[in-house]
Short mmCIF file of C-alpha atoms in Angstrom, two decimals:
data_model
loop_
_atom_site.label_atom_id
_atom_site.label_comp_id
_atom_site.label_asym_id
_atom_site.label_seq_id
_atom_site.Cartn_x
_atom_site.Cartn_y
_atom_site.Cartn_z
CA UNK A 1 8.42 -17.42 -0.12
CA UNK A 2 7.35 -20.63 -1.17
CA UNK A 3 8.55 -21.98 -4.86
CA UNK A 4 4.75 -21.45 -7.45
CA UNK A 5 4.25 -21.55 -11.01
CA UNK A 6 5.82 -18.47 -13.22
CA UNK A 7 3.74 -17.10 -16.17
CA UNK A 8 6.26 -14.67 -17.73
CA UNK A 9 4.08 -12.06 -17.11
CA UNK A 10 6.36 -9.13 -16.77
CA UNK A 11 9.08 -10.56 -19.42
CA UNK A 12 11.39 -8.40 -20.93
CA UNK A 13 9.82 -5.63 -18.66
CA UNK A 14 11.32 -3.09 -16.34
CA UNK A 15 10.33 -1.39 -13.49
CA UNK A 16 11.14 0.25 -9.90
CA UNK A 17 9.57 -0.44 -6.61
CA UNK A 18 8.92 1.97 -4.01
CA UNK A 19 9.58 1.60 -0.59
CA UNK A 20 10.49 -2.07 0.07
CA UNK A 21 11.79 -2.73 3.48
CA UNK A 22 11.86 -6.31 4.55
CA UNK A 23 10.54 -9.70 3.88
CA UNK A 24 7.04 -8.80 5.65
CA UNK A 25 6.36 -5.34 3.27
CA UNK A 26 4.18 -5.92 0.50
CA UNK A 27 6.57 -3.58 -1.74
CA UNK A 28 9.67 -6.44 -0.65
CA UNK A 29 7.01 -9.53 -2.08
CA UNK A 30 6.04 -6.91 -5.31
CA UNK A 31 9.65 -6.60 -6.19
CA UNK A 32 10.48 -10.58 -5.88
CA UNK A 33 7.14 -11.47 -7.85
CA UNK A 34 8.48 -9.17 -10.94
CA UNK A 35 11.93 -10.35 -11.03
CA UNK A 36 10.64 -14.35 -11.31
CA UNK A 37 7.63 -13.11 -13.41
CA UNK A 38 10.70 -11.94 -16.24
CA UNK A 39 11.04 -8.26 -15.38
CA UNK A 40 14.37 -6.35 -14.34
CA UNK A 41 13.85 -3.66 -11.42
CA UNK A 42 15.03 -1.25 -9.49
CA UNK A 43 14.27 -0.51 -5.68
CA UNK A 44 14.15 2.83 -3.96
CA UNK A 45 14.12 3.50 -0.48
CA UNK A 46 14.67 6.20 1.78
CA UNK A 47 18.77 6.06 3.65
CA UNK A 48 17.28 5.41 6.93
CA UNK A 49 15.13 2.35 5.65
CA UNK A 50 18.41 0.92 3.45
CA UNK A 51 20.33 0.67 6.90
CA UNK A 52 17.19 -0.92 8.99
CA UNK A 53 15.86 -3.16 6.31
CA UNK A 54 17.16 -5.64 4.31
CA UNK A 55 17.74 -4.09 1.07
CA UNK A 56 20.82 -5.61 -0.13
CA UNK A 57 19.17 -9.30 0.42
CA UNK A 58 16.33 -8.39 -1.90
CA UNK A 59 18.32 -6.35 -4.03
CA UNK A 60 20.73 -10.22 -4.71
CA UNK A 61 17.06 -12.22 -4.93
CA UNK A 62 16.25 -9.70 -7.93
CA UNK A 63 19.36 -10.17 -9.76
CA UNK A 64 21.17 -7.84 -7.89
CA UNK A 65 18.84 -5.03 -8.59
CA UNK A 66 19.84 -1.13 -8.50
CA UNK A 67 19.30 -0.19 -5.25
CA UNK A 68 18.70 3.86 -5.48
CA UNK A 69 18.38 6.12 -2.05
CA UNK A 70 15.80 8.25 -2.76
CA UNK A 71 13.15 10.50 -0.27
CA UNK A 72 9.75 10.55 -1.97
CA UNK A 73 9.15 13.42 -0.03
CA UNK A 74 12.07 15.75 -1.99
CA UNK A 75 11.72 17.59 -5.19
CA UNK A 76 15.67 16.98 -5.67
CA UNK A 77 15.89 13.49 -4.66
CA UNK A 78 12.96 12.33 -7.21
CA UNK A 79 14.08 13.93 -9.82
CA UNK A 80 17.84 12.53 -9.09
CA UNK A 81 16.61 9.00 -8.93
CA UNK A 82 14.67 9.35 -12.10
CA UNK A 83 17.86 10.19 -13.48
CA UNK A 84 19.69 7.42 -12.27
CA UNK A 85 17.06 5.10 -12.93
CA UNK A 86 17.41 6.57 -16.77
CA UNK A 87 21.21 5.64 -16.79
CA UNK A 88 21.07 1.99 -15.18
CA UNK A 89 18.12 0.85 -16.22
CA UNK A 90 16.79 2.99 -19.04
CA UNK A 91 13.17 3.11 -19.53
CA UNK A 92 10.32 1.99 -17.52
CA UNK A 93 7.49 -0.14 -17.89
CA UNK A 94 6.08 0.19 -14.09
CA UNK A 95 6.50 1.74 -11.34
CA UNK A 96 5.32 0.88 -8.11
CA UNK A 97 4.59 3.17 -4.80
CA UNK A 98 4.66 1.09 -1.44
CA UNK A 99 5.29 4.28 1.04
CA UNK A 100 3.43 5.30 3.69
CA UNK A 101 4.33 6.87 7.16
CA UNK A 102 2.85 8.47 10.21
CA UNK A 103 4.25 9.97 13.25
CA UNK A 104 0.91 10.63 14.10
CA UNK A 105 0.32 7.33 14.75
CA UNK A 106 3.76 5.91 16.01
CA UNK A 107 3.18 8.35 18.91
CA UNK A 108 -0.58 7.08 19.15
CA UNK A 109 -2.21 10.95 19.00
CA UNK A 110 -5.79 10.69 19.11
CA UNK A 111 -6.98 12.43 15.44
CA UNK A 112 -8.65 15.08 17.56
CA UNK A 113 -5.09 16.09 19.09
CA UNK A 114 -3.24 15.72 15.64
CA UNK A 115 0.18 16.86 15.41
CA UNK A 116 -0.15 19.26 12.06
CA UNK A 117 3.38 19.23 11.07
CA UNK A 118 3.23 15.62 11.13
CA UNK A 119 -0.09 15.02 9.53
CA UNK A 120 1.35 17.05 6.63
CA UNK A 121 4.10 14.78 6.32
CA UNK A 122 1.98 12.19 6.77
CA UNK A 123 -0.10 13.49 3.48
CA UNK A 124 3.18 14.27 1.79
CA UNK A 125 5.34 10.91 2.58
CA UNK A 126 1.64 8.75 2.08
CA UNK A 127 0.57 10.60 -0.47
CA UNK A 128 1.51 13.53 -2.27
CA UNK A 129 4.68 11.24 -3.15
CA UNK A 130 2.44 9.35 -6.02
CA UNK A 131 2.24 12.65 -7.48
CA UNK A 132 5.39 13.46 -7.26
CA UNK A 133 6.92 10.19 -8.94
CA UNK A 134 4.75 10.45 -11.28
CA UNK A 135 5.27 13.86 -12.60
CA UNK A 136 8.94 13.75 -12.39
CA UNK A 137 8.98 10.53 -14.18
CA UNK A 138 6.86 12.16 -16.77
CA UNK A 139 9.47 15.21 -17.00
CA UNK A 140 12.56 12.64 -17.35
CA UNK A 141 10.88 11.10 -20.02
CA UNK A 142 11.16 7.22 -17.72
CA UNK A 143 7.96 6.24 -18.68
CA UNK A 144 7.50 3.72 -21.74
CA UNK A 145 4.67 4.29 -23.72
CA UNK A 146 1.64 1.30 -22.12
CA UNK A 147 3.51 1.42 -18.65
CA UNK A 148 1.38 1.03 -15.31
CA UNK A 149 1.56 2.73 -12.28
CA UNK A 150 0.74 0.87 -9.24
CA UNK A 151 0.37 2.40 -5.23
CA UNK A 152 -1.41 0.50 -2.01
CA UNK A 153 -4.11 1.35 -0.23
CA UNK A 154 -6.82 0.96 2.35
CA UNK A 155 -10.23 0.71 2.33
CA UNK A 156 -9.59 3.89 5.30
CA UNK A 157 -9.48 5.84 2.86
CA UNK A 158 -13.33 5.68 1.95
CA UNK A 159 -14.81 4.63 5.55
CA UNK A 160 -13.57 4.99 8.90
CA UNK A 161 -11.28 2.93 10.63
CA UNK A 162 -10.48 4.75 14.31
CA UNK A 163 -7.00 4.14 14.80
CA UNK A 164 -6.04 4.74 11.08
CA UNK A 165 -5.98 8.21 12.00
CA UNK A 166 -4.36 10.45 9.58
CA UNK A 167 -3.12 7.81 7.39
CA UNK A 168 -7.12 7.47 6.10
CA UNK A 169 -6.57 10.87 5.21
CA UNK A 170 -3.35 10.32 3.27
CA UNK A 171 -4.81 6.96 1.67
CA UNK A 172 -7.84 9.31 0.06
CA UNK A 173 -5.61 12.08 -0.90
CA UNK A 174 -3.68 8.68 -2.71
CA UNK A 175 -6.78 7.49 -4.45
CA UNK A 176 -8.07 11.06 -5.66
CA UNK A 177 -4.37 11.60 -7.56
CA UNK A 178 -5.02 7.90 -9.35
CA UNK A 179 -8.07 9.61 -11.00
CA UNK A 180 -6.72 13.03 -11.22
CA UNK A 181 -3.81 11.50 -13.12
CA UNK A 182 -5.49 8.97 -15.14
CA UNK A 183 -6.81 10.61 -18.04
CA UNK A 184 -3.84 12.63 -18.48
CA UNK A 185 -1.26 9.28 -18.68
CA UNK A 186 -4.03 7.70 -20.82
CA UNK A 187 -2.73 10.00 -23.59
CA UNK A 188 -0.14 7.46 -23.93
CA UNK A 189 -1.50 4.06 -23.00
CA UNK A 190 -0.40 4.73 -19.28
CA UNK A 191 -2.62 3.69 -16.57
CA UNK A 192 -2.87 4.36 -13.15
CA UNK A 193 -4.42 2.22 -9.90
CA UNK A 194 -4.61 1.27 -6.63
CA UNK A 195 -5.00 -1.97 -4.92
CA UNK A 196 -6.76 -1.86 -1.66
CA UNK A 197 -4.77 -4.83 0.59
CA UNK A 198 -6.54 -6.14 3.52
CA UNK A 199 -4.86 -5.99 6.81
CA UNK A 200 -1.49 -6.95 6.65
CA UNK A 201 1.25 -7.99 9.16
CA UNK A 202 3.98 -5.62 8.15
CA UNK A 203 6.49 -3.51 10.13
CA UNK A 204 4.66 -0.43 9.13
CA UNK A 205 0.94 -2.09 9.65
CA UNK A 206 1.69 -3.47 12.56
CA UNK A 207 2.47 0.27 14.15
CA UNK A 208 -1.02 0.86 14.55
CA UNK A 209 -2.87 0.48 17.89
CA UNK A 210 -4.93 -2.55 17.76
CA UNK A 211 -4.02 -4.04 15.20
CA UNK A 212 -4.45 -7.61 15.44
CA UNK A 213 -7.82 -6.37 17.04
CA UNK A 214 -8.54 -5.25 13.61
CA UNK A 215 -6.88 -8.20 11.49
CA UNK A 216 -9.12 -10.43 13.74
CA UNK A 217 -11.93 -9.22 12.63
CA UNK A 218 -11.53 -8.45 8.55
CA UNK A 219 -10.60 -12.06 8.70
CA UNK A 220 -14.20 -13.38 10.28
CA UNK A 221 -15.62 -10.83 7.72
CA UNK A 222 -13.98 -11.56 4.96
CA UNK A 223 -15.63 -14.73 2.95
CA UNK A 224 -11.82 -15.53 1.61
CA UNK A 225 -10.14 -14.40 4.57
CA UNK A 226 -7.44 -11.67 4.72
CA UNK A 227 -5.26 -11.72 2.08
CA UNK A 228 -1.45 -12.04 2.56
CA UNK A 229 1.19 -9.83 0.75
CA UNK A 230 2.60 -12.47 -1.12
CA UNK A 231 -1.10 -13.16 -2.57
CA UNK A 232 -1.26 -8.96 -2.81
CA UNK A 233 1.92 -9.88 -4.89
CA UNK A 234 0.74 -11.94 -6.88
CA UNK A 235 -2.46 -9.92 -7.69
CA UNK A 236 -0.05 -6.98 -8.04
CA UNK A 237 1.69 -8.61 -11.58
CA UNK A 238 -1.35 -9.16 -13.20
CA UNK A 239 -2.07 -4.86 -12.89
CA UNK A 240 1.53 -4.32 -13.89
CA UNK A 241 1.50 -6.68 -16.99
CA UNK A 242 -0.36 -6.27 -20.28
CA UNK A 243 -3.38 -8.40 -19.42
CA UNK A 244 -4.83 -4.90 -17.14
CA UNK A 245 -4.03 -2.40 -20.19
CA UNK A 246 -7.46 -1.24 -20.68
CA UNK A 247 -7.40 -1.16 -16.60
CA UNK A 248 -7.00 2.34 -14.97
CA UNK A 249 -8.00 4.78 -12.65
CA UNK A 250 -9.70 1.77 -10.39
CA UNK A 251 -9.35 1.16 -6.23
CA UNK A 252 -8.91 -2.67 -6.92
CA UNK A 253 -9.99 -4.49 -3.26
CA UNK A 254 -7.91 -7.36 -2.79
CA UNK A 255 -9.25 -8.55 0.80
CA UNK A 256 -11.13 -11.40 0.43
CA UNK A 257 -14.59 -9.85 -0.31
CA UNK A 258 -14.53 -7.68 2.73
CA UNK A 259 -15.30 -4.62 1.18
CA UNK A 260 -18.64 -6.11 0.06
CA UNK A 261 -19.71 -7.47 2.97
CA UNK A 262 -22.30 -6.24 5.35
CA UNK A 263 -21.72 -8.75 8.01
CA UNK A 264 -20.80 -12.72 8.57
CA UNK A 265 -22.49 -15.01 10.09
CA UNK A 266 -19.19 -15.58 12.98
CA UNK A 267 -19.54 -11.87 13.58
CA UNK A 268 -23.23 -11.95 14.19
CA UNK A 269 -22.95 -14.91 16.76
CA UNK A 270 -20.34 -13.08 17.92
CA UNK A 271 -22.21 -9.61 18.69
CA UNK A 272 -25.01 -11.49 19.34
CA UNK A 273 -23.15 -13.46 22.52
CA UNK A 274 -21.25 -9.94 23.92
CA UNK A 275 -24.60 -7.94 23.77
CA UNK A 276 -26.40 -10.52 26.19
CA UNK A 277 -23.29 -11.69 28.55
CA UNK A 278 -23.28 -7.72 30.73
CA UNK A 279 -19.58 -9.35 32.14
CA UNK A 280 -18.46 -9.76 28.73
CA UNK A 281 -19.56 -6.83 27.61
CA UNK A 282 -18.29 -4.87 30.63
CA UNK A 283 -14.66 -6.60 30.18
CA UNK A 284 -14.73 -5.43 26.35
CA UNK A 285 -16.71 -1.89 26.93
CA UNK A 286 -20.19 -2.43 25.56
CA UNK A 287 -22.12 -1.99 28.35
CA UNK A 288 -23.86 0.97 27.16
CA UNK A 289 -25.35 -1.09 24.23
CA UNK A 290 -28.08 -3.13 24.68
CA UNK A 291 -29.80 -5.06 22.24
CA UNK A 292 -33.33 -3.59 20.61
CA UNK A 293 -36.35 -4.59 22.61
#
């Protein structure tokens, strides 16, 4: 990551990240950004990801950070974490939920042919796991009084994206436990959001069929262009620090303006040049649609 101005945003903060794997995850670039923005951290991963990732090289670029195994998905391990994060860091003043999985996917089922046992840990690893780090950070008494909760998601969770599959599913089942919880951590100053990334090339992102199909195009259809995860990053301390307290219960889109677009002008020349070339349109499957008379 290249060497940019500092603010102090997150000084004298803590915090624990969620689900950091390597250099590429947007969870890895969240926890760097609050260690140089002041803030010490924890990171949490499942065992399997500790021994695939890199987790001891971001754990030494964040001060050697705690680095606590924890499964999202488990009653026992959240609330053992919680309690470890208690007794080496003490009190929190963000937490951060960068976890998402599907099987589903990684085989490449078609949504109709779902695999149910692994859609519902798709809902409960993608998920249900915001729920549960919340509420047993709430019964370990980890959360400081004005913290913020932070998790990723997609804009799949409100409109269809075909080879999102299930993961839409667990992105919208995400977004409706940000509101559910919001008023109830607003009690104490605690708020709760999401930011909605664009397409981003990360180990996990980069799973699903088509992908660069579909970073492609939210690029020529974004006015910015896609954003990267060190720019999610960056975006990402300024909802954990005190200048987003009055900030909660919110889908934040960071993706260049895509989610407001209707179309580009690129994207128009470009329909406009497969929809009257029948070879092109053959070669990519539009055949069948022809423009309006």
């Amino acid at each position: 990551m290249s060497e940019k101005a500092h603010y102090g945003l997150l000084k004298g903060k803590k915090g624990i990240v969620f689900g950091p794997l390597d250099e590429s995850s947007i969870g890895w670039q969240i926890a760097v950004h609050a260690y140089r923005e002041g803030a010490s951290i924890a990171i949490s991963n499942v065992a399997a990801a500790m021994r695939f990732g890199n987790t001891d090289e971001l754990s030494a670029l964040c001060g050697n950070a705690p680095v606590i195994v924890c499964d999202a998905s488990k009653n026992d391990d959240v609330d053992s974490c919680f309690k470890e994060l208690k007794e080496k860091v003490g009190k929190v003043d963000f937490i951060v939920h960068s976890i998402g999985m599907s099987q589903n996917i990684r085989k490449q089922l078609p949504y109709e042919e779902l695999n149910y046992e692994w859609f519902m840990k798709t809902l409960d690893v993608s998920g249900l796991s915001l729920h549960r780090l919340v509420s047993y950070a709430l019964k370990n008494d980890v959360l400081n009084d004005g913290a913020s909760v932070l998790a990723l998601s997609y804009i799949a969770s409100q409109r269809n994206y075909w080879t999102y599959s299930d993961m839409g599913d667990a992105k919208s089942l995400l977004e409706s436990i940000v509101r559910s919880y919001g008023p109830r951590l607003a009690r104490r100053g605690i708020r709760i959001n999401t930011i909605s990334q664009s397409p981003t090339y990360t180990k996990a992102g980069s799973g699903i069929p088509g992908f660069e199909k579909m970073y492609e195009y939210s690029d020529l259809m974004s006015p910015l262009g896609n954003a990267s995860a060190v720019e999610c990053a960056e975006y990402a301390m300024t909802v954990l620090s005190d200048l987003s307290r009055k900030v909660t219960m919110q889908n934040l889109f960071h993706d260049g303006g895509y989610s407001s677009m209707g179309a580009t002008i690129p994207m128009i020349k470009l329909a406009h040049e497969v929809l009257n070339d029948q070879e092109l349109a053959a070669r990519v499957g539009l055949e069948d649609f022809k423009p309006s008379a």
